[in-house]
mmCIF file with all atom_site columns, C-alpha atoms in Angstrom:
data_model
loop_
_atom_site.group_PDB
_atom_site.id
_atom_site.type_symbol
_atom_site.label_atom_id
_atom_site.label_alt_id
_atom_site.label_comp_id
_atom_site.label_asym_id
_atom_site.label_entity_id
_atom_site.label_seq_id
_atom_site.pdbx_PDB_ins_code
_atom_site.Cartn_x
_atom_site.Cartn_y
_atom_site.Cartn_z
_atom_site.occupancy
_atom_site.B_iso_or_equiv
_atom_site.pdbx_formal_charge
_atom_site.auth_seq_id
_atom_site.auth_comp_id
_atom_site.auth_asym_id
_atom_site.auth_atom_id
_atom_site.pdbx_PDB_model_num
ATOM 1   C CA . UNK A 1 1   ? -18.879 7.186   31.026  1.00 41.00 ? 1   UNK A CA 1
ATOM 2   C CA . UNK A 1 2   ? -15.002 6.529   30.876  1.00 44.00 ? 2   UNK A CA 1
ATOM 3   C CA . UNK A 1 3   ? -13.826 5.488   27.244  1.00 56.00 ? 3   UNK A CA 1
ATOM 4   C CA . UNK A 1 4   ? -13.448 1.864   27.649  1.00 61.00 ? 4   UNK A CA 1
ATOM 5   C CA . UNK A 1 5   ? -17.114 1.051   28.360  1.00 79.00 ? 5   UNK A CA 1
ATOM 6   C CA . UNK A 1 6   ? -20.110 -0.227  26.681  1.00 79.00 ? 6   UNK A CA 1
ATOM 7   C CA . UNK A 1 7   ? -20.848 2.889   24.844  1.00 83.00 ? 7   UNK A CA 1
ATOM 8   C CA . UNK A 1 8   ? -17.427 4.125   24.052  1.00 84.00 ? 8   UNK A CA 1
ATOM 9   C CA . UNK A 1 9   ? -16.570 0.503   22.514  1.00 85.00 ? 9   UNK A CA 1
ATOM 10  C CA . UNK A 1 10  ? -20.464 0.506   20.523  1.00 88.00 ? 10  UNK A CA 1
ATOM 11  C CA . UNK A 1 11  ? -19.233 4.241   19.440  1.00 89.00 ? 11  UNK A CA 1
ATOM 12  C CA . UNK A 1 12  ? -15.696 3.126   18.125  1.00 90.00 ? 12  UNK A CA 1
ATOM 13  C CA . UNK A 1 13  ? -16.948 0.238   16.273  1.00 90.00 ? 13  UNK A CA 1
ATOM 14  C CA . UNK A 1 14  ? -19.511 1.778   14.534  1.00 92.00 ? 14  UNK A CA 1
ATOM 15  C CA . UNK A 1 15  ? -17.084 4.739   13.520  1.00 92.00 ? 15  UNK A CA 1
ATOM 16  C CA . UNK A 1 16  ? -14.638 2.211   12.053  1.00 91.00 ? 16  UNK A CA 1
ATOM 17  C CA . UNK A 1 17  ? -17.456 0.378   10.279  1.00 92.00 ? 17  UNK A CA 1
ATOM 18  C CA . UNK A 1 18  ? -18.960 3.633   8.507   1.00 93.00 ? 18  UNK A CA 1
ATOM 19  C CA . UNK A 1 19  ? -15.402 4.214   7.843   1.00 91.00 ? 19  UNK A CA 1
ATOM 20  C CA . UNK A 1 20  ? -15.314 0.927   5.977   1.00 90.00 ? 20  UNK A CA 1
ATOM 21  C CA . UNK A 1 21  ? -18.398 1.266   4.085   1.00 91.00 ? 21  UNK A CA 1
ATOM 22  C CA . UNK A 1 22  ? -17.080 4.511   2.967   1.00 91.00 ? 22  UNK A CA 1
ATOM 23  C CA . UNK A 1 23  ? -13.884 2.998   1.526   1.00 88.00 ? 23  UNK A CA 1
ATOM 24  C CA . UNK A 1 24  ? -15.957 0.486   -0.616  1.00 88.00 ? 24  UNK A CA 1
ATOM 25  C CA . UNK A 1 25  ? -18.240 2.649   -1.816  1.00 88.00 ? 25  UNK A CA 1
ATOM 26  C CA . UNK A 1 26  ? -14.934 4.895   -2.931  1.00 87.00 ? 26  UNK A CA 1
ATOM 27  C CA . UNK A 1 27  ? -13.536 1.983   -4.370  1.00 81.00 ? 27  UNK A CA 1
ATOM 28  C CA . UNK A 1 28  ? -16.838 0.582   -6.525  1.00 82.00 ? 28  UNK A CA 1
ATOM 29  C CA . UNK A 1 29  ? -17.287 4.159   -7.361  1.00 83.00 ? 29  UNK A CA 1
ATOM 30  C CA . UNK A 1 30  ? -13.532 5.060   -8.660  1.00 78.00 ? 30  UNK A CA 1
ATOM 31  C CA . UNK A 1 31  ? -13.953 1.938   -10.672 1.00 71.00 ? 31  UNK A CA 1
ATOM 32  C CA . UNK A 1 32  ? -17.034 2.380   -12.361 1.00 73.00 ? 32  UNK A CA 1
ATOM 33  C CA . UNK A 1 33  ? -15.315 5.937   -12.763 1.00 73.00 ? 33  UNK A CA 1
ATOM 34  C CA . UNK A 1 34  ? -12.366 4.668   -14.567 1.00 63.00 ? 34  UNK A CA 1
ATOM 35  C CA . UNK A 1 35  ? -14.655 2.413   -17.086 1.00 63.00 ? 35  UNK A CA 1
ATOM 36  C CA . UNK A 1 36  ? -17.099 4.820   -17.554 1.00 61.00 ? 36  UNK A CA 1
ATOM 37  C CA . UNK A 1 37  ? -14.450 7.655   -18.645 1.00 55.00 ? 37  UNK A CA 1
ATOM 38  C CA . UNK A 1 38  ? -12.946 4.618   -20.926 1.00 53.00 ? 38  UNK A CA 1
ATOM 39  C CA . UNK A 1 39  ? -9.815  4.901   -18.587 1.00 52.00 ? 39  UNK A CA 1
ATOM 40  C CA . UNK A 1 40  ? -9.834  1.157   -17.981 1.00 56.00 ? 40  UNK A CA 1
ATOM 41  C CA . UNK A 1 41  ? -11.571 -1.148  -20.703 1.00 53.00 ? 41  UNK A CA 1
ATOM 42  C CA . UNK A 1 42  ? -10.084 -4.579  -18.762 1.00 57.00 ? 42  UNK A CA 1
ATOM 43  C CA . UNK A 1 43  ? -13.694 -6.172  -17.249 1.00 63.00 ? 43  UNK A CA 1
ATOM 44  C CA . UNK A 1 44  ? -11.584 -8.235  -15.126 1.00 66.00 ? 44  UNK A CA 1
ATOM 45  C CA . UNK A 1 45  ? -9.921  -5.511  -13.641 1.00 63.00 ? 45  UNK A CA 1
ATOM 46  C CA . UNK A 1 46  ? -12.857 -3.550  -13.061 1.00 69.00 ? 46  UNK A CA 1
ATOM 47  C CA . UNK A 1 47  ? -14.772 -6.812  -11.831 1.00 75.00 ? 47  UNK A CA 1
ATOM 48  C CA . UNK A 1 48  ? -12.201 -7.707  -9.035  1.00 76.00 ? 48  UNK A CA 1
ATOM 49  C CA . UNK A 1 49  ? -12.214 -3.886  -7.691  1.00 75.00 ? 49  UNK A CA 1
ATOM 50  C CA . UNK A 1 50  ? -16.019 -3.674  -7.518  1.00 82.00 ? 50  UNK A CA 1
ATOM 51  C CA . UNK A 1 51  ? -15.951 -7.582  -6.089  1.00 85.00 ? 51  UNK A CA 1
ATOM 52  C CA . UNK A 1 52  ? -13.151 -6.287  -3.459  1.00 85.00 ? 52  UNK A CA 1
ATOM 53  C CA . UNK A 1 53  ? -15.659 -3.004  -2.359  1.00 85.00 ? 53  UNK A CA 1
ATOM 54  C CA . UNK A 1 54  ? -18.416 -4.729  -1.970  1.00 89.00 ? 54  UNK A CA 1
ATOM 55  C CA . UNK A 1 55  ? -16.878 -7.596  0.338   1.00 91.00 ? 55  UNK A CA 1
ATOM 56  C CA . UNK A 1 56  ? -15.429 -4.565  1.902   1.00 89.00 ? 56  UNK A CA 1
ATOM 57  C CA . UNK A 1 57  ? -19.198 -3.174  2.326   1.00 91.00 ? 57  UNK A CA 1
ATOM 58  C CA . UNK A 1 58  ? -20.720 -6.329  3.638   1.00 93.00 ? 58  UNK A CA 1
ATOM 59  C CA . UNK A 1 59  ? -18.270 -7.136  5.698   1.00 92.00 ? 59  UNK A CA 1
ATOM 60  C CA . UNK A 1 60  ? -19.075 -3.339  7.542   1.00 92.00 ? 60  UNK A CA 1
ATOM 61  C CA . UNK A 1 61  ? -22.238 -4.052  7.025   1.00 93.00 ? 61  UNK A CA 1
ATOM 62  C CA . UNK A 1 62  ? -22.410 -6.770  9.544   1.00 93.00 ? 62  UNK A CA 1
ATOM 63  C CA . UNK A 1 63  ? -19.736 -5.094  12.094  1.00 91.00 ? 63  UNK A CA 1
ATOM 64  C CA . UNK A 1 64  ? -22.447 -2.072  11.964  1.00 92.00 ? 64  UNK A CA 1
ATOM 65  C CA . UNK A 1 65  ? -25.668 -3.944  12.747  1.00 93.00 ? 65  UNK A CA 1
ATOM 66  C CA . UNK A 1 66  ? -23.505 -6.098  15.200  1.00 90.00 ? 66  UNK A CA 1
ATOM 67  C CA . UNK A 1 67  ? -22.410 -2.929  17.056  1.00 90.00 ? 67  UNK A CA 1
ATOM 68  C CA . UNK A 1 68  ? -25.600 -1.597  17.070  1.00 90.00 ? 68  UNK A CA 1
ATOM 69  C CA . UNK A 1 69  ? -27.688 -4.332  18.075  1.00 88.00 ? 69  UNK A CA 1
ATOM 70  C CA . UNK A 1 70  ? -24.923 -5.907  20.309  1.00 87.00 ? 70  UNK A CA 1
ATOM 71  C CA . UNK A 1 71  ? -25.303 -9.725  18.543  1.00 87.00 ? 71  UNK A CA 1
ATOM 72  C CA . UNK A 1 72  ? -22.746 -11.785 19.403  1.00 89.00 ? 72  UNK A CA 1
ATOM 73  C CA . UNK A 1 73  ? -23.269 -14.179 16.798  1.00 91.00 ? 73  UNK A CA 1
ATOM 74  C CA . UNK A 1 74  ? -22.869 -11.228 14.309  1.00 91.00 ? 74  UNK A CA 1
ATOM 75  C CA . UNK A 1 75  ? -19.836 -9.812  16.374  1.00 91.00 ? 75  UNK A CA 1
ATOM 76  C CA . UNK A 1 76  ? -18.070 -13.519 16.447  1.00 93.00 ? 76  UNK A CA 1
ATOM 77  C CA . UNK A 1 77  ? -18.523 -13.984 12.733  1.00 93.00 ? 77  UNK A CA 1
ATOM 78  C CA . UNK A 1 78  ? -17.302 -10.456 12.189  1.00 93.00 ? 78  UNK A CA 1
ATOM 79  C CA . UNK A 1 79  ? -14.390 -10.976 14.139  1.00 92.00 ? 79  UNK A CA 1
ATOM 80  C CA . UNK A 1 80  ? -12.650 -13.925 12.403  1.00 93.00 ? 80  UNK A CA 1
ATOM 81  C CA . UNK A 1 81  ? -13.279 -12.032 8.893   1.00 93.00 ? 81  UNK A CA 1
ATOM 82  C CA . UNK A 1 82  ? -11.872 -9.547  9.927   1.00 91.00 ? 82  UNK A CA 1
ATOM 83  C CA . UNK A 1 83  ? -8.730  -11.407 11.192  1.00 92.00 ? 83  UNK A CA 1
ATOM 84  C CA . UNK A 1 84  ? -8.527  -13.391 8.860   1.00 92.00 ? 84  UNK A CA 1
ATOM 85  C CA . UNK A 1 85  ? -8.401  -10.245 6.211   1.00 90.00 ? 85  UNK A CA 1
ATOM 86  C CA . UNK A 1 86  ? -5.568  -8.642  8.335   1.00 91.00 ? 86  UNK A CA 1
ATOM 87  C CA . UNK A 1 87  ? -3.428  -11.553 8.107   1.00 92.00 ? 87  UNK A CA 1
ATOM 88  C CA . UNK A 1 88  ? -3.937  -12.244 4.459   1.00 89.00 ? 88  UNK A CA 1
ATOM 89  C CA . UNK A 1 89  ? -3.504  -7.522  3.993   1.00 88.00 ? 89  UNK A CA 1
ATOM 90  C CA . UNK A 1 90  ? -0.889  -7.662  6.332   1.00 89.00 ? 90  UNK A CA 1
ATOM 91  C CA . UNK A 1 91  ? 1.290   -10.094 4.691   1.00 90.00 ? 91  UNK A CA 1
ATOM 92  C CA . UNK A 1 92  ? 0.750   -8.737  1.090   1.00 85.00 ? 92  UNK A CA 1
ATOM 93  C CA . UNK A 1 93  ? 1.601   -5.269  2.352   1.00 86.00 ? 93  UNK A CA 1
ATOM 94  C CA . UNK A 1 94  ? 4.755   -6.046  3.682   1.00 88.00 ? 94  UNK A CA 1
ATOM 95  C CA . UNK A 1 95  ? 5.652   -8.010  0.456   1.00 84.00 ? 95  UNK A CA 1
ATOM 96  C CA . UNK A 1 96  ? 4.583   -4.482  -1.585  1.00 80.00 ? 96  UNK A CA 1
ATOM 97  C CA . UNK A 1 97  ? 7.308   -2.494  0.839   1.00 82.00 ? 97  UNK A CA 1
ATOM 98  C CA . UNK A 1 98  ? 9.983   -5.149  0.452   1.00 86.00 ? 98  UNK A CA 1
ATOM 99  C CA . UNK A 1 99  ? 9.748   -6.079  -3.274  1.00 80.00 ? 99  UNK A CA 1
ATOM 100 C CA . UNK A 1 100 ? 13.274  -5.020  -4.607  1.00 81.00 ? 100 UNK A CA 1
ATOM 101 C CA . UNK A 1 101 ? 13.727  -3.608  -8.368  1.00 80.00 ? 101 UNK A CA 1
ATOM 102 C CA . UNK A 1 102 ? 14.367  -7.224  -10.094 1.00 83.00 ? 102 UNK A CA 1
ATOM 103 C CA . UNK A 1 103 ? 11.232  -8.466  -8.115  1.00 81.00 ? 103 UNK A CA 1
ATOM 104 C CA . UNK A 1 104 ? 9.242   -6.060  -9.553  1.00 80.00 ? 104 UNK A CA 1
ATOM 105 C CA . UNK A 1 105 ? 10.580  -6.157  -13.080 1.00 81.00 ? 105 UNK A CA 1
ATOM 106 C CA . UNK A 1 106 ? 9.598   -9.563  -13.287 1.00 83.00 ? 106 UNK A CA 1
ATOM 107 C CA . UNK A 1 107 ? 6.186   -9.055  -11.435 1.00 80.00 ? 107 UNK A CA 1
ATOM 108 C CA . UNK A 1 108 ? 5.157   -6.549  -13.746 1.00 80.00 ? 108 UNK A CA 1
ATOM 109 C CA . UNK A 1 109 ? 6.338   -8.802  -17.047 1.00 80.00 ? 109 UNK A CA 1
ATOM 110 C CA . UNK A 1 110 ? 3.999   -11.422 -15.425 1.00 81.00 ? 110 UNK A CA 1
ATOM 111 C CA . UNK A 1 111 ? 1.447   -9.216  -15.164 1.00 77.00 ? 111 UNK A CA 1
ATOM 112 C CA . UNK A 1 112 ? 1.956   -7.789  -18.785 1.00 77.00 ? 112 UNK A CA 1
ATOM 113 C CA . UNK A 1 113 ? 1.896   -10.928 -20.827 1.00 78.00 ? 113 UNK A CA 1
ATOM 114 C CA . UNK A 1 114 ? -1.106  -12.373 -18.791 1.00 77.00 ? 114 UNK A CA 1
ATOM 115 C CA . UNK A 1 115 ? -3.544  -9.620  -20.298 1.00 74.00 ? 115 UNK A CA 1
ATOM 116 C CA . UNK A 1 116 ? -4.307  -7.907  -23.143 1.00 71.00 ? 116 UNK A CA 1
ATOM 117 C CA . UNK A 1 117 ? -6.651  -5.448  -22.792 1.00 68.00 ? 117 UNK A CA 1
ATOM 118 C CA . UNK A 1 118 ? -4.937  -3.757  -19.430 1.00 73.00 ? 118 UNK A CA 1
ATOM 119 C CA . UNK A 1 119 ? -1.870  -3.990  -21.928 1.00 78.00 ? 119 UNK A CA 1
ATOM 120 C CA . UNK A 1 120 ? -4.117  -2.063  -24.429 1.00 77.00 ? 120 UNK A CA 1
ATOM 121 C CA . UNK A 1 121 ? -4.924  0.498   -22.066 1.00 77.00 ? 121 UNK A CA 1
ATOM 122 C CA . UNK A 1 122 ? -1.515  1.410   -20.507 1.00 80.00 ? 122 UNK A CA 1
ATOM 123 C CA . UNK A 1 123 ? -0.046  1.195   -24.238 1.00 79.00 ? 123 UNK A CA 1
ATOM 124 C CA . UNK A 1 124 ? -2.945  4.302   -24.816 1.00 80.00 ? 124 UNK A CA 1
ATOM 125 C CA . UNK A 1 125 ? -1.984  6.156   -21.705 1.00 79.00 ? 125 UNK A CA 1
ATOM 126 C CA . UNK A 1 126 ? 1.245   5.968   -21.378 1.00 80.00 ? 126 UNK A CA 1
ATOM 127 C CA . UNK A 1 127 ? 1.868   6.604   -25.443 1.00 81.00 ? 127 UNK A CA 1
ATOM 128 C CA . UNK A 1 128 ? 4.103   3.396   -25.912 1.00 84.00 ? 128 UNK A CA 1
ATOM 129 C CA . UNK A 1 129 ? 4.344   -0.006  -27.513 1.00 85.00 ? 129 UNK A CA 1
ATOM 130 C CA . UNK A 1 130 ? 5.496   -3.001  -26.520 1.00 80.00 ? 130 UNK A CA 1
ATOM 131 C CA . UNK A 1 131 ? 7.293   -4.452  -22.635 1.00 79.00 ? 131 UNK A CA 1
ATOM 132 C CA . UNK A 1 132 ? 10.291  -4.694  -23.430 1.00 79.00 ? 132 UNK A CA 1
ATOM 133 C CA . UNK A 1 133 ? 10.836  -4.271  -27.043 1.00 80.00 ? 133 UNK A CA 1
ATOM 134 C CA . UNK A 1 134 ? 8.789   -2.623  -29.725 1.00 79.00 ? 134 UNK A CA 1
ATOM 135 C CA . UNK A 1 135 ? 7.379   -5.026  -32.002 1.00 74.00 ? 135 UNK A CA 1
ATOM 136 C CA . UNK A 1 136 ? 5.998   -3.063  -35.745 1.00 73.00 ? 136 UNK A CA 1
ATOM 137 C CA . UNK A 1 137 ? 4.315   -6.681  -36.699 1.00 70.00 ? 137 UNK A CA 1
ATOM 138 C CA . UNK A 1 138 ? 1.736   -6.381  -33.554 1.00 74.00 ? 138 UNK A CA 1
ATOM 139 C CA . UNK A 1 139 ? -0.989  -3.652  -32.991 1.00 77.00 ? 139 UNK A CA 1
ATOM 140 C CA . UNK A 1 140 ? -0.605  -0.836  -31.129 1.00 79.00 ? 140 UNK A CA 1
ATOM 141 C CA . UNK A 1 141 ? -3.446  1.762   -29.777 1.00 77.00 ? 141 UNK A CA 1
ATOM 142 C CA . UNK A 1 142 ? -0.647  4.078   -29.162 1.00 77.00 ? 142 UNK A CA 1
ATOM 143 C CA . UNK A 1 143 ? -0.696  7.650   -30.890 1.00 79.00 ? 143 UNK A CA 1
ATOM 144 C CA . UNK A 1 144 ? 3.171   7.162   -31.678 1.00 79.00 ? 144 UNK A CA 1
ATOM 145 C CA . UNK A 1 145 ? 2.678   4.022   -33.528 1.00 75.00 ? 145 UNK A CA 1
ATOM 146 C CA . UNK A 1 146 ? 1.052   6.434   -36.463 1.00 73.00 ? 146 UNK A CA 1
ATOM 147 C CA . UNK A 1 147 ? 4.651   7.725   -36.830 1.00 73.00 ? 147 UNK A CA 1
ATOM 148 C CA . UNK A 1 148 ? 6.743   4.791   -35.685 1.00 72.00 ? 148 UNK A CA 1
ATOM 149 C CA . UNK A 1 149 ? 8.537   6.536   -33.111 1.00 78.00 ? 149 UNK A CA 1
ATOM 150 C CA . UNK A 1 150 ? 7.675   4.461   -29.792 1.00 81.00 ? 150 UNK A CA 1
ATOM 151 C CA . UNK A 1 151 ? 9.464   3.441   -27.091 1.00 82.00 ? 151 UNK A CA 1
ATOM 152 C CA . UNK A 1 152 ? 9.030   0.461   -25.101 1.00 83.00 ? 152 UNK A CA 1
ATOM 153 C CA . UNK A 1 153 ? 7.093   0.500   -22.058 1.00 83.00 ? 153 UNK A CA 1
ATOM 154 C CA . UNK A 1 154 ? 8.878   -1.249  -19.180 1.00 82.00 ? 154 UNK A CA 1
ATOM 155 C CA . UNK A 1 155 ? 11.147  1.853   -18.551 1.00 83.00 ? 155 UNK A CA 1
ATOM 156 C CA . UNK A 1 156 ? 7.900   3.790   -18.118 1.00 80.00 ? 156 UNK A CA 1
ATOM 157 C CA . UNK A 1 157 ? 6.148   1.725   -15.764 1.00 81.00 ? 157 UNK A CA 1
ATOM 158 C CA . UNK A 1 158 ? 9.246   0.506   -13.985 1.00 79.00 ? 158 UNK A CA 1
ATOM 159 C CA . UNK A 1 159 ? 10.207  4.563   -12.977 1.00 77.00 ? 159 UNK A CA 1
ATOM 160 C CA . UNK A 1 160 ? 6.603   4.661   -11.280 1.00 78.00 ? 160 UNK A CA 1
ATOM 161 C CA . UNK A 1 161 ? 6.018   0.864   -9.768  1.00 78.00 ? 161 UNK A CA 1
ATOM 162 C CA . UNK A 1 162 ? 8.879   1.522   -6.961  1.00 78.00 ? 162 UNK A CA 1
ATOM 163 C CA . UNK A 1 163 ? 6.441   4.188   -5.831  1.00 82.00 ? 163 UNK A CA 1
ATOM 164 C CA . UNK A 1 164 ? 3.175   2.681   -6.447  1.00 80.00 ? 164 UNK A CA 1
ATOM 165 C CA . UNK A 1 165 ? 4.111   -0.446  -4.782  1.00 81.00 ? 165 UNK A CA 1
ATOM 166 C CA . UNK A 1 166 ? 5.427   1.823   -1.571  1.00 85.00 ? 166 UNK A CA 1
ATOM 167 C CA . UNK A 1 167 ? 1.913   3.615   -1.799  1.00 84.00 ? 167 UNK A CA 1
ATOM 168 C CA . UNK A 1 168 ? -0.098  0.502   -2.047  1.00 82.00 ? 168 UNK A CA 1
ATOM 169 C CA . UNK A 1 169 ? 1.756   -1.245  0.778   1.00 85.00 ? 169 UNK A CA 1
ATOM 170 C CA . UNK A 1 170 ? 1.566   1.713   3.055   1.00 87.00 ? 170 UNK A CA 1
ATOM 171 C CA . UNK A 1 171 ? -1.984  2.503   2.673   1.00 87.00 ? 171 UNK A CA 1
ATOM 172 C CA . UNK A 1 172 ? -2.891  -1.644  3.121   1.00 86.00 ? 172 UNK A CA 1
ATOM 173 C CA . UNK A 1 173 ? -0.106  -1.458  6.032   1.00 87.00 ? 173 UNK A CA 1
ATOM 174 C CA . UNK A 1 174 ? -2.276  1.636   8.152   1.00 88.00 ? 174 UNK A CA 1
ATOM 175 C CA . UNK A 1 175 ? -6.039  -0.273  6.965   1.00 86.00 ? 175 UNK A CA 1
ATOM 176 C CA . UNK A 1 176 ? -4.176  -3.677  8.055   1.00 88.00 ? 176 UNK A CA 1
ATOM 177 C CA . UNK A 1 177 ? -3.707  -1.874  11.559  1.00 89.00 ? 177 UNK A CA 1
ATOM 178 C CA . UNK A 1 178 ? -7.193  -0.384  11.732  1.00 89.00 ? 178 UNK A CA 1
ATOM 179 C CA . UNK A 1 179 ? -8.421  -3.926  11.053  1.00 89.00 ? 179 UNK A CA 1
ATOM 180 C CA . UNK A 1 180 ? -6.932  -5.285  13.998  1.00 91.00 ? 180 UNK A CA 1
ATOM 181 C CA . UNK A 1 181 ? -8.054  -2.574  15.974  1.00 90.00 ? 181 UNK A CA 1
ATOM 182 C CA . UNK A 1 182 ? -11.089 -3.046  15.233  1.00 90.00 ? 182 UNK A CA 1
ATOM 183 C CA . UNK A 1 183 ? -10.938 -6.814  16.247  1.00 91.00 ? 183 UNK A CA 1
ATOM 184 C CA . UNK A 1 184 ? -9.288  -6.079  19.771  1.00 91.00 ? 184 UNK A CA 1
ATOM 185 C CA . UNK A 1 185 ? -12.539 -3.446  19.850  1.00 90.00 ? 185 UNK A CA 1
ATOM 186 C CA . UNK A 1 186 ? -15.205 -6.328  18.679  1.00 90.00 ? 186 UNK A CA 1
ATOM 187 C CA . UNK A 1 187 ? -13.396 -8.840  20.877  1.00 90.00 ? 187 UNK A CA 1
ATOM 188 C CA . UNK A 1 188 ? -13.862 -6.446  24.300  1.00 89.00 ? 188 UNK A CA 1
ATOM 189 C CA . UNK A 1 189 ? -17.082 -5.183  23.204  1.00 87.00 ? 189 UNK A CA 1
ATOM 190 C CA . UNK A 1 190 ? -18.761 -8.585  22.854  1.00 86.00 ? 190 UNK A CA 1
ATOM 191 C CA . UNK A 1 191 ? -17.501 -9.151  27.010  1.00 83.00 ? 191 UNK A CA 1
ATOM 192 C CA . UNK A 1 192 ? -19.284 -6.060  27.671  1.00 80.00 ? 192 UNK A CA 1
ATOM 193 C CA . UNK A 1 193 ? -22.278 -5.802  29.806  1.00 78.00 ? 193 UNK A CA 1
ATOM 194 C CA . UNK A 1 194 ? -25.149 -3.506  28.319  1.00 71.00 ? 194 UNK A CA 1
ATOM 195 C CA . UNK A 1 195 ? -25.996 -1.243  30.852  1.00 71.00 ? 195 UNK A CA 1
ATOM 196 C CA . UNK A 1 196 ? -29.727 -0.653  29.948  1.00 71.00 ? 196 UNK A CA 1
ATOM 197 C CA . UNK A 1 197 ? -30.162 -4.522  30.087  1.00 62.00 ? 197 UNK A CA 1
ATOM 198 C CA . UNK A 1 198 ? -31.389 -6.721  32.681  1.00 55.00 ? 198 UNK A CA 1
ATOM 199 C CA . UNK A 1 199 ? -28.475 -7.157  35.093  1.00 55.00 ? 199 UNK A CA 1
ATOM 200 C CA . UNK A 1 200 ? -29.120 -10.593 35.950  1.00 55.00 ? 200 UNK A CA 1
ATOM 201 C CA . UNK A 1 201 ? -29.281 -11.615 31.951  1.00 48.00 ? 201 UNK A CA 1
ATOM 202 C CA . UNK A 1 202 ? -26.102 -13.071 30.443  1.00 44.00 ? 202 UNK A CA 1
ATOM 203 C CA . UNK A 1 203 ? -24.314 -12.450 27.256  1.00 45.00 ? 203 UNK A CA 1
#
C-alpha cells in the first residue's frame, strides 16, 4: 500500500495523536513536578498548565479513537479544534518571535504586578527583591534581603525573556505546523474509502 492511502493516513494520525497525548501528559507531569518540589507555589499557574495538558489529552484522545475507528463525526469535530487551536498557537507564536525589548519590558511588568505569589517565587529563585526598584518597607523571601544587599529583578529576568520568548515561540511555531498537518491528514482521511468495508457502503 502506497503512503497516501487508507492505512498510511489511519497510521499518521494515530502517530501524531500519541504524540499529543505524550506532550500533555509531559506537561501535567512537569507541573505537578514543579509544585511538588515547591519550585512553583502560584495555584493559578500550576492550574492553567495542568488545564492546558489535559485539553491537550482530550483533544488526542478523540483524534485517536477517530483514527482508529474511522468516525467521521469524531474526525469532523476533531478537525475544527484542531484548527481552530492552530490559528489561535499560530498567532501567539509569531507575537513571542516578534516582541521587541520595550514590548517585553512592559509585558513582563504586567505580568509582575498582577501576582504575588509567582512574584514570591522568582524573588526566591532568582535571589532578588523588587521589579524595578528594591523596596526595604515590603517583604522579601529572598536570602539577600537578610543582609540588605539585593538587587532588583527586572535586569535578571529581562537578560533571559529575549530567549525564553524565542524558545516558546519556536517550539509553539513547529507544534502550530504539526497541528495543521494533522488537519490536512484528518481532512483526507475522512474522504478515504476503508478497504475492508463493504464497497458499495458510503462514508
Amino acid at each position: 500500500m502506497v503512503c497516501g492511502g487508507f492505512f498510511c493516513s489511519k497510521n499518521c494520525l494515530c502517530a501524531l495523536n500519541l504524540l499529543y497525548t505524550l506532550v500533555s501528559l509531559l506537561l501535567i507531569g512537569i507541573a505537578a513536578w514543579g509544585i511538588g518540589f515547591g519550585l512553583i507555589s502560584s495555584f493559578r499557574v500550576v492550574g492553567v498548565a495542568i488545564a492546558v495538558g489535559i485539553f491537550l489529552f482530550l483533544i488526542a484522545l478523540v483524534g485517536l479513537i477517530g483514527a482508529v475507528k474511522h468516525h467521521q463525526v469524531l474526525l469532523f469535530f476533531y478537525m475544527i479544534i484542531l484548527l481552530v487551536v492552530f490559528i489561535i498557537q499560530f498567532s501567539v507564536s509569531c507575537a513571542c518571535l516578534t516582541l521587541n525589548k520595550d514590548q517585553q519590558s512592559q509585558l513582563l511588568e504586567v505580568g509582575w504586578n498582577n501576582t504575588n505569589s509567582a512574584k514570591q517565587d522568582i524573588e526566591r529563585n532568582l535571589n532578588c527583591c523588587g521589579f524595578r526598584n528594591v523596596n526595604k518597607d515590603e517583604t522579601c523571601p529572598a536570602t539577600c534581603s537578610e543582609t540588605s544587599h539585593c538587587s532588583p529583578c527586572a535586569p535578571i529576568i529581562e537578560e533571559y525573556s529575549g530567549m525564553v520568548l524565542r524558545f516558546v515561540g519556536g517550539i509553539g511555531l513547529f507544534f502550530s505546523f504539526t497541528e495543521i498537518l494533522g488537519v490536512w491528514l484528518t481532512y483526507r482521511y475522512r474522504n478515504q474509502k476503508d478497504p475492508r468495508a463493504n464497497p458499495s457502503a458510503f462514508l
